Coordinates of C-alpha atoms in Angstrom, one line a residue:
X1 CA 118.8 113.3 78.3
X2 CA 116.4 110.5 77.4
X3 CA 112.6 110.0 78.4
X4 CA 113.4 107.3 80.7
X5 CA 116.3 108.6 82.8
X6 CA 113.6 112.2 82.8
X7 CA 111.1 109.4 83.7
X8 CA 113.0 108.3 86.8
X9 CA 114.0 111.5 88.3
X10 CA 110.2 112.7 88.5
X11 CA 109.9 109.3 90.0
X12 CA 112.2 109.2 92.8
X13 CA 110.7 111.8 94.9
X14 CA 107.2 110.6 94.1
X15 CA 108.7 107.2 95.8
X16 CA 110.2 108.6 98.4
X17 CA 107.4 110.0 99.9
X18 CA 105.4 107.2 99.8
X19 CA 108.2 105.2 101.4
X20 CA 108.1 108.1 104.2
X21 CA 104.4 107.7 104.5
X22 CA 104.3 104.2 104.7
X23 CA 107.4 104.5 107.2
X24 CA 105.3 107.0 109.4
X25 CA 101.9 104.7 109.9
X26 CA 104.2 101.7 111.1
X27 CA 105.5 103.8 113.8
X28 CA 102.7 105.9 114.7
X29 CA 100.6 102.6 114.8
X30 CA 103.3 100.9 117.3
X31 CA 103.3 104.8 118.7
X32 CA 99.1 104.0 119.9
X33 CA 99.8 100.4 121.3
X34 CA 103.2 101.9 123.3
X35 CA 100.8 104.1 124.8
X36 CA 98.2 102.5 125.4
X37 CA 101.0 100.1 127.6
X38 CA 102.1 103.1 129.5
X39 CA 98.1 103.7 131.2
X40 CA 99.4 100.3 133.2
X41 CA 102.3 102.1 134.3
X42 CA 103.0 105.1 136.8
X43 CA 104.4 107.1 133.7
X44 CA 102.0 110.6 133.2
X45 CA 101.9 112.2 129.8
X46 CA 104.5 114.7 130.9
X47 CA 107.0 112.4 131.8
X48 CA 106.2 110.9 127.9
X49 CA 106.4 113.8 126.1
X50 CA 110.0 114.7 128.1
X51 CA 110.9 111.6 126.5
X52 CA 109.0 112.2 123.1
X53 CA 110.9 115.5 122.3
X54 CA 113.7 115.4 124.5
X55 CA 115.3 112.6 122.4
X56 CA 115.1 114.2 119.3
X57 CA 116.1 117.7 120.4
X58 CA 119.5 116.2 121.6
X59 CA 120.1 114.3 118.4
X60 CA 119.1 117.0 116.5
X61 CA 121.1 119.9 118.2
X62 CA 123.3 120.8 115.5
X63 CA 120.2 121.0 113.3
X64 CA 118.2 123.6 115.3
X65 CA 121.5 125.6 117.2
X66 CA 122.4 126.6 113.0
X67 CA 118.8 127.3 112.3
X68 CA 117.9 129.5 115.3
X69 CA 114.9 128.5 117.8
X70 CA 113.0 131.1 115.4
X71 CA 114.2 130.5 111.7
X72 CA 114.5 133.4 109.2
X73 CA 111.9 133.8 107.1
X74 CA 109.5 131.9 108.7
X75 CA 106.3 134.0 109.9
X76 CA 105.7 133.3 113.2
X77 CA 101.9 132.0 113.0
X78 CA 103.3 129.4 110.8
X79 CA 106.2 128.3 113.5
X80 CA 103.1 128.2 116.4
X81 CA 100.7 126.3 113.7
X82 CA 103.7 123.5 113.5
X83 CA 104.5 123.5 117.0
X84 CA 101.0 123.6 118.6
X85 CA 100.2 120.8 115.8
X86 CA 102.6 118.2 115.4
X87 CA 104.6 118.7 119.1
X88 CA 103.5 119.5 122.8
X89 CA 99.5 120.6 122.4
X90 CA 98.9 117.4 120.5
X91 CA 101.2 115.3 121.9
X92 CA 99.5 116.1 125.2
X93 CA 95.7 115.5 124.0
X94 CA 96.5 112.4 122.0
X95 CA 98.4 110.9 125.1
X96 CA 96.0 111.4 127.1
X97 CA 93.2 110.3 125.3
X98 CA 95.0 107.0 124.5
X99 CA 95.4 106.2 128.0
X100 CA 91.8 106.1 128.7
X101 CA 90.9 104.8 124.9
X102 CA 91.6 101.1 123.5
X103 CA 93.9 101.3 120.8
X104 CA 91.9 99.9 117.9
X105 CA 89.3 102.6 118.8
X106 CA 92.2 105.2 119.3
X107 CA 93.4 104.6 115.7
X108 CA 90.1 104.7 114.3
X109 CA 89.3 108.4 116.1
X110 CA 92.7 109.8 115.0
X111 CA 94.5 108.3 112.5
X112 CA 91.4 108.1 110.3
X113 CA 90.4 111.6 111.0
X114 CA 93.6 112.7 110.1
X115 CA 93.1 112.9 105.9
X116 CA 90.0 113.5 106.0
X117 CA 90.6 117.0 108.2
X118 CA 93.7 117.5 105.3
X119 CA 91.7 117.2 102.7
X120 CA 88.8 119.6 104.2
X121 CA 92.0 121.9 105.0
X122 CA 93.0 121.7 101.5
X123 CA 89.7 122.7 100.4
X124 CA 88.6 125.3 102.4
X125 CA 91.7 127.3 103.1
X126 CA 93.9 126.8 99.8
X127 CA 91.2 125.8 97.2
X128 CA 92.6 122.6 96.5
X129 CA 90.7 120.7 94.0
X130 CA 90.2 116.7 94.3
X131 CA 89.4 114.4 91.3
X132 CA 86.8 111.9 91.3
X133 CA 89.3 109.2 92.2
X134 CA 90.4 111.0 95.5
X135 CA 87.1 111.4 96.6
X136 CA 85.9 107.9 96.2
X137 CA 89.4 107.5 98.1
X138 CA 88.4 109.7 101.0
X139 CA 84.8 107.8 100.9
X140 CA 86.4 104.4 101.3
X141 CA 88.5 105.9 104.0
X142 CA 85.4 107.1 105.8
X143 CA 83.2 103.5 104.8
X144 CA 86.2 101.6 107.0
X145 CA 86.5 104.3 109.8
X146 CA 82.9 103.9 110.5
X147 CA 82.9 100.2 110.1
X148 CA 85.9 100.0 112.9
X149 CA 83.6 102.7 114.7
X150 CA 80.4 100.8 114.9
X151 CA 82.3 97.5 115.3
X152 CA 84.1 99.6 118.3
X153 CA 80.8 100.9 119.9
X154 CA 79.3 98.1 119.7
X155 CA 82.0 96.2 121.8
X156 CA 83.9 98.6 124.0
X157 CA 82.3 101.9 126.0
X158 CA 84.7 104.8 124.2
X159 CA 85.0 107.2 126.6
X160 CA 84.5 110.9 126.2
X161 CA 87.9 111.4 126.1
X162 CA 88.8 109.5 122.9
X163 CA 85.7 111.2 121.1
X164 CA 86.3 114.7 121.7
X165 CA 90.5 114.8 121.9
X166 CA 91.5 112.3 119.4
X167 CA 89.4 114.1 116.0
X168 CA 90.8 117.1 117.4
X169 CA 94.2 116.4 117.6
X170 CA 93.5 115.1 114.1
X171 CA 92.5 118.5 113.2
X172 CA 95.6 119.8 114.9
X173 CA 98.1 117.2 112.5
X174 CA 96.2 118.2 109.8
X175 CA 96.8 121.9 110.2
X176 CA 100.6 121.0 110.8
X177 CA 100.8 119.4 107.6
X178 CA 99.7 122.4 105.2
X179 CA 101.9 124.8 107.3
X180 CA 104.7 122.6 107.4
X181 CA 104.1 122.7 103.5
X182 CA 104.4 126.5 103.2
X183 CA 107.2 126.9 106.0
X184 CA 110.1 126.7 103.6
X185 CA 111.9 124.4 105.9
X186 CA 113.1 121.2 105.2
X187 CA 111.8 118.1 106.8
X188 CA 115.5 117.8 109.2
X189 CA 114.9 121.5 110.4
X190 CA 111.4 121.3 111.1
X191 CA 111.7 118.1 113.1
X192 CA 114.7 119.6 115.4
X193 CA 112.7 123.1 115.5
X194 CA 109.3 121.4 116.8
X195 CA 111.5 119.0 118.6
X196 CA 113.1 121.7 120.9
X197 CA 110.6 124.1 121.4
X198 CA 108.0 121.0 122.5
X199 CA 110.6 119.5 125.0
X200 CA 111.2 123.1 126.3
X201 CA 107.3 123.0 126.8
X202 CA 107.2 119.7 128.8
X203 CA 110.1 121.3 130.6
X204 CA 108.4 123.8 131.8
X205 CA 105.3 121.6 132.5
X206 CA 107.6 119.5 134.4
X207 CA 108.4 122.1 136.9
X208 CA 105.1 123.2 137.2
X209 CA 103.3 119.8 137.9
X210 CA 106.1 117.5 138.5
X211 CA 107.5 114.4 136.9
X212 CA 107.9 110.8 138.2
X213 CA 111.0 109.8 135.7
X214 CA 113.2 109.5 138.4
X215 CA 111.0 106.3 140.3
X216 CA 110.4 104.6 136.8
X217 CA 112.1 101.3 135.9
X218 CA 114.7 101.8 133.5
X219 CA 113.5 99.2 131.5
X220 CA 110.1 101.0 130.7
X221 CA 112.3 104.2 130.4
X222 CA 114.1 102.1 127.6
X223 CA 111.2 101.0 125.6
X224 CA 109.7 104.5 125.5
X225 CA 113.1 105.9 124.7
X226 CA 112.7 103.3 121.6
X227 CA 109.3 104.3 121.1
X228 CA 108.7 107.3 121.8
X229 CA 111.7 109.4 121.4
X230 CA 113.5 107.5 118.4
X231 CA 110.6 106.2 116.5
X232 CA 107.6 108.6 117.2
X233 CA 109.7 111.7 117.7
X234 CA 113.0 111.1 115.3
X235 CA 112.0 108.7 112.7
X236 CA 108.6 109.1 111.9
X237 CA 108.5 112.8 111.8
X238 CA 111.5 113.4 109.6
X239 CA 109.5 110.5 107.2
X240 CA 106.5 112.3 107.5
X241 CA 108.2 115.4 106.1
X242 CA 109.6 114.1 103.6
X243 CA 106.2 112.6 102.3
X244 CA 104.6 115.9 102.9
X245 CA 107.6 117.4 101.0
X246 CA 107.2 114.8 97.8
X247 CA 103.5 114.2 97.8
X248 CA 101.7 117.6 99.1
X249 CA 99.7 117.7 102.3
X250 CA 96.7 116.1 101.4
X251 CA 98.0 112.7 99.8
X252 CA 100.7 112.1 102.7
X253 CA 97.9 112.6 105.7
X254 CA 95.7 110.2 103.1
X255 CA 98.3 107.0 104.0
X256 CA 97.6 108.0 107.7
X257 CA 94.5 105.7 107.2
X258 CA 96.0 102.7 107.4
X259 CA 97.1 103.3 111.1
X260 CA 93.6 102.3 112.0
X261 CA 93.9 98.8 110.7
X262 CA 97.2 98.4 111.9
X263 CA 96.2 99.6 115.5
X264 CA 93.3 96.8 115.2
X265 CA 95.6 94.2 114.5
X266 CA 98.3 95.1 116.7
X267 CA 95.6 95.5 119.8
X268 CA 94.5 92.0 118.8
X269 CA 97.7 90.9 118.8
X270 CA 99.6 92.5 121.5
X271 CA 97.0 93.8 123.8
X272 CA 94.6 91.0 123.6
X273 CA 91.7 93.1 121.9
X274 CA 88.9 90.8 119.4
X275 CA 89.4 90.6 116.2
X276 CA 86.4 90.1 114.0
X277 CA 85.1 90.0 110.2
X278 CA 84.2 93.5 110.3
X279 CA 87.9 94.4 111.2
X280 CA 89.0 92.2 108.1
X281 CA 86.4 94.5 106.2
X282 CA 87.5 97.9 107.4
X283 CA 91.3 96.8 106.9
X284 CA 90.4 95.6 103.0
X285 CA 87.6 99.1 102.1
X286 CA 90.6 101.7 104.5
X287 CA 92.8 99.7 102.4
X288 CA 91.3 100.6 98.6
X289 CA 90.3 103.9 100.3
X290 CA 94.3 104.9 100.8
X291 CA 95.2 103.4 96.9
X292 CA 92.7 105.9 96.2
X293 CA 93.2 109.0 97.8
X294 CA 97.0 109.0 97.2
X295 CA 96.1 109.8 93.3
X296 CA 98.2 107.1 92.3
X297 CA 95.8 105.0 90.3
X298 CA 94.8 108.6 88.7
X299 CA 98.2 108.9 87.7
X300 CA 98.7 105.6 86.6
X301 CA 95.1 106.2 84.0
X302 CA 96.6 109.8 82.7
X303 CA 99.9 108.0 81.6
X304 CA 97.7 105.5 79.1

């Protein structure tokens, strides 16, 4: 076998996953501004998150009826960890949140906390070590977070919900991420898993508080269907595995800090929301901060 066809099959996953992160921050970035639409609507964040998980649970039935509701060999802390992080607990807190939080300001809050609570996870828990290059990464990450932040506060009251619920949903993904990681499962069986336990959640939420589904338009029914139950719920979290999977926990939450500059764009865009020169700025340092913190450019300098 020569070095170049050994070259390209250490490649390919490598790519992969950074086509599956890159995947995931499109969506999740349309996911904020979809959201942010339905606080002018009589949807609540149950009725969402029926749609959210129910979607993907019915897709992915044969997945999770041959895997079992409780796989083999996965410790049960681990299946709550995933659960609680990626479906209903933070569905439910980032939905709400967004609701009452502009979405450039709602990107900022949790898709740039997102890496840096991996990365702290990483640390603390599983002694991961960063190189220099990852942690000028994570500083440029934090440099445009703040720069959207201040830009934020100083032109739109946040309110107390997007500060407190947002980071800690964050935390939540974050947490998802590494135990995703050690789970064993692949990226197909954890999505229907999460999938069908979280819709059984807002099922049961449904009954206890109600749903107004049935007096919605089907029109906005359709364009969260899109949104939230194909893209959010199917798409993005089988491409976030499989970044997870290829690049480790810490690198694929690292790309989630482009959703911030896509969020700001797309609120200016689609929602109306100013766009200034310190947006441009946070977009171009988040942007340098992500090459960074990926550890491709440190790859790139070990191979000369």
């Amino acid at each position: 076998m020569t070095a170049l066809s050994l070259s390209t099959r250490k490649a390919t996953p490598t790519m992969v996953g950074y086509a599956g992160a890159i995947v995931t921050v499109l969506i999740w970035a349309n996911w904020i501004l979809a959201t942010r639409h339905t606080a002018e609507t009589q949807m609540g964040t149950i009725d969402l998150g029926l749609i959210r998980y129910g979607v993907p649970a019915l897709v992915l039935a044969p997945v999770w009826w041959r895997t079992g509701l409780l796989p083999k060999g996965v410790p049960l802390k681990l299946l709550a960890l995933m659960v609680c992080g990626s479906g209903a607990l933070f569905f439910q807190l980032t939905t709400f949140a967004i609701q009452f939080t502009p979405a450039s300001a709602a990107g900022i809050l949790l898709g740039g906390s997102m890496p840096l609570a991996a990365a702290l996870i990483g640390m603390l828990l599983f002694r991961e070590r960063l190189d220099v290059t990852r942690w000028l990464g994570l500083g440029g990450i934090v440099a445009g977070v703040v720069i959207l932040l201040a830009r934020s506060l100083y032109g739109v009251q946040i309110s107390w919900e997007g500060f407190t619920l947002l980071p800690l949903a964050a935390l939540l993904w974050a947490t998802y991420t590494h135990a995703f990681r050690r789970s064993g499962l692949s990226a197909l069986q954890s999505s229907a898993i999460i999938a069908v336990w979280s819709f059984l959640i807002h099922v049961a939420l449904a009954a206890i508080f109600g749903s107004s589904l049935a007096s919605v338009p089907l029109p906005e029914i359709g364009l969260q269907i899109v949104s939230q139950g194909l893209l959010s719920g199917l798409a993005a979290t089988l491409a976030y595995g499989l970044a997870v999977q290829a690049l480790g926990g810490t690198q694929a939450a690292a790309f989630t800090a482009i959703t911030p500059v896509l969020a700001t764009i797309g609120g200016g865009f689609l929602l109306g929301e100013e766009i200034g020169m310190a947006g441009i700025a946070a977009a171009i340092v988040t942007g340098l901060g992500v090459a960074l913190s990926t550890g491709l450019l440190a790859r790139k300098s070990a191979q000369h």
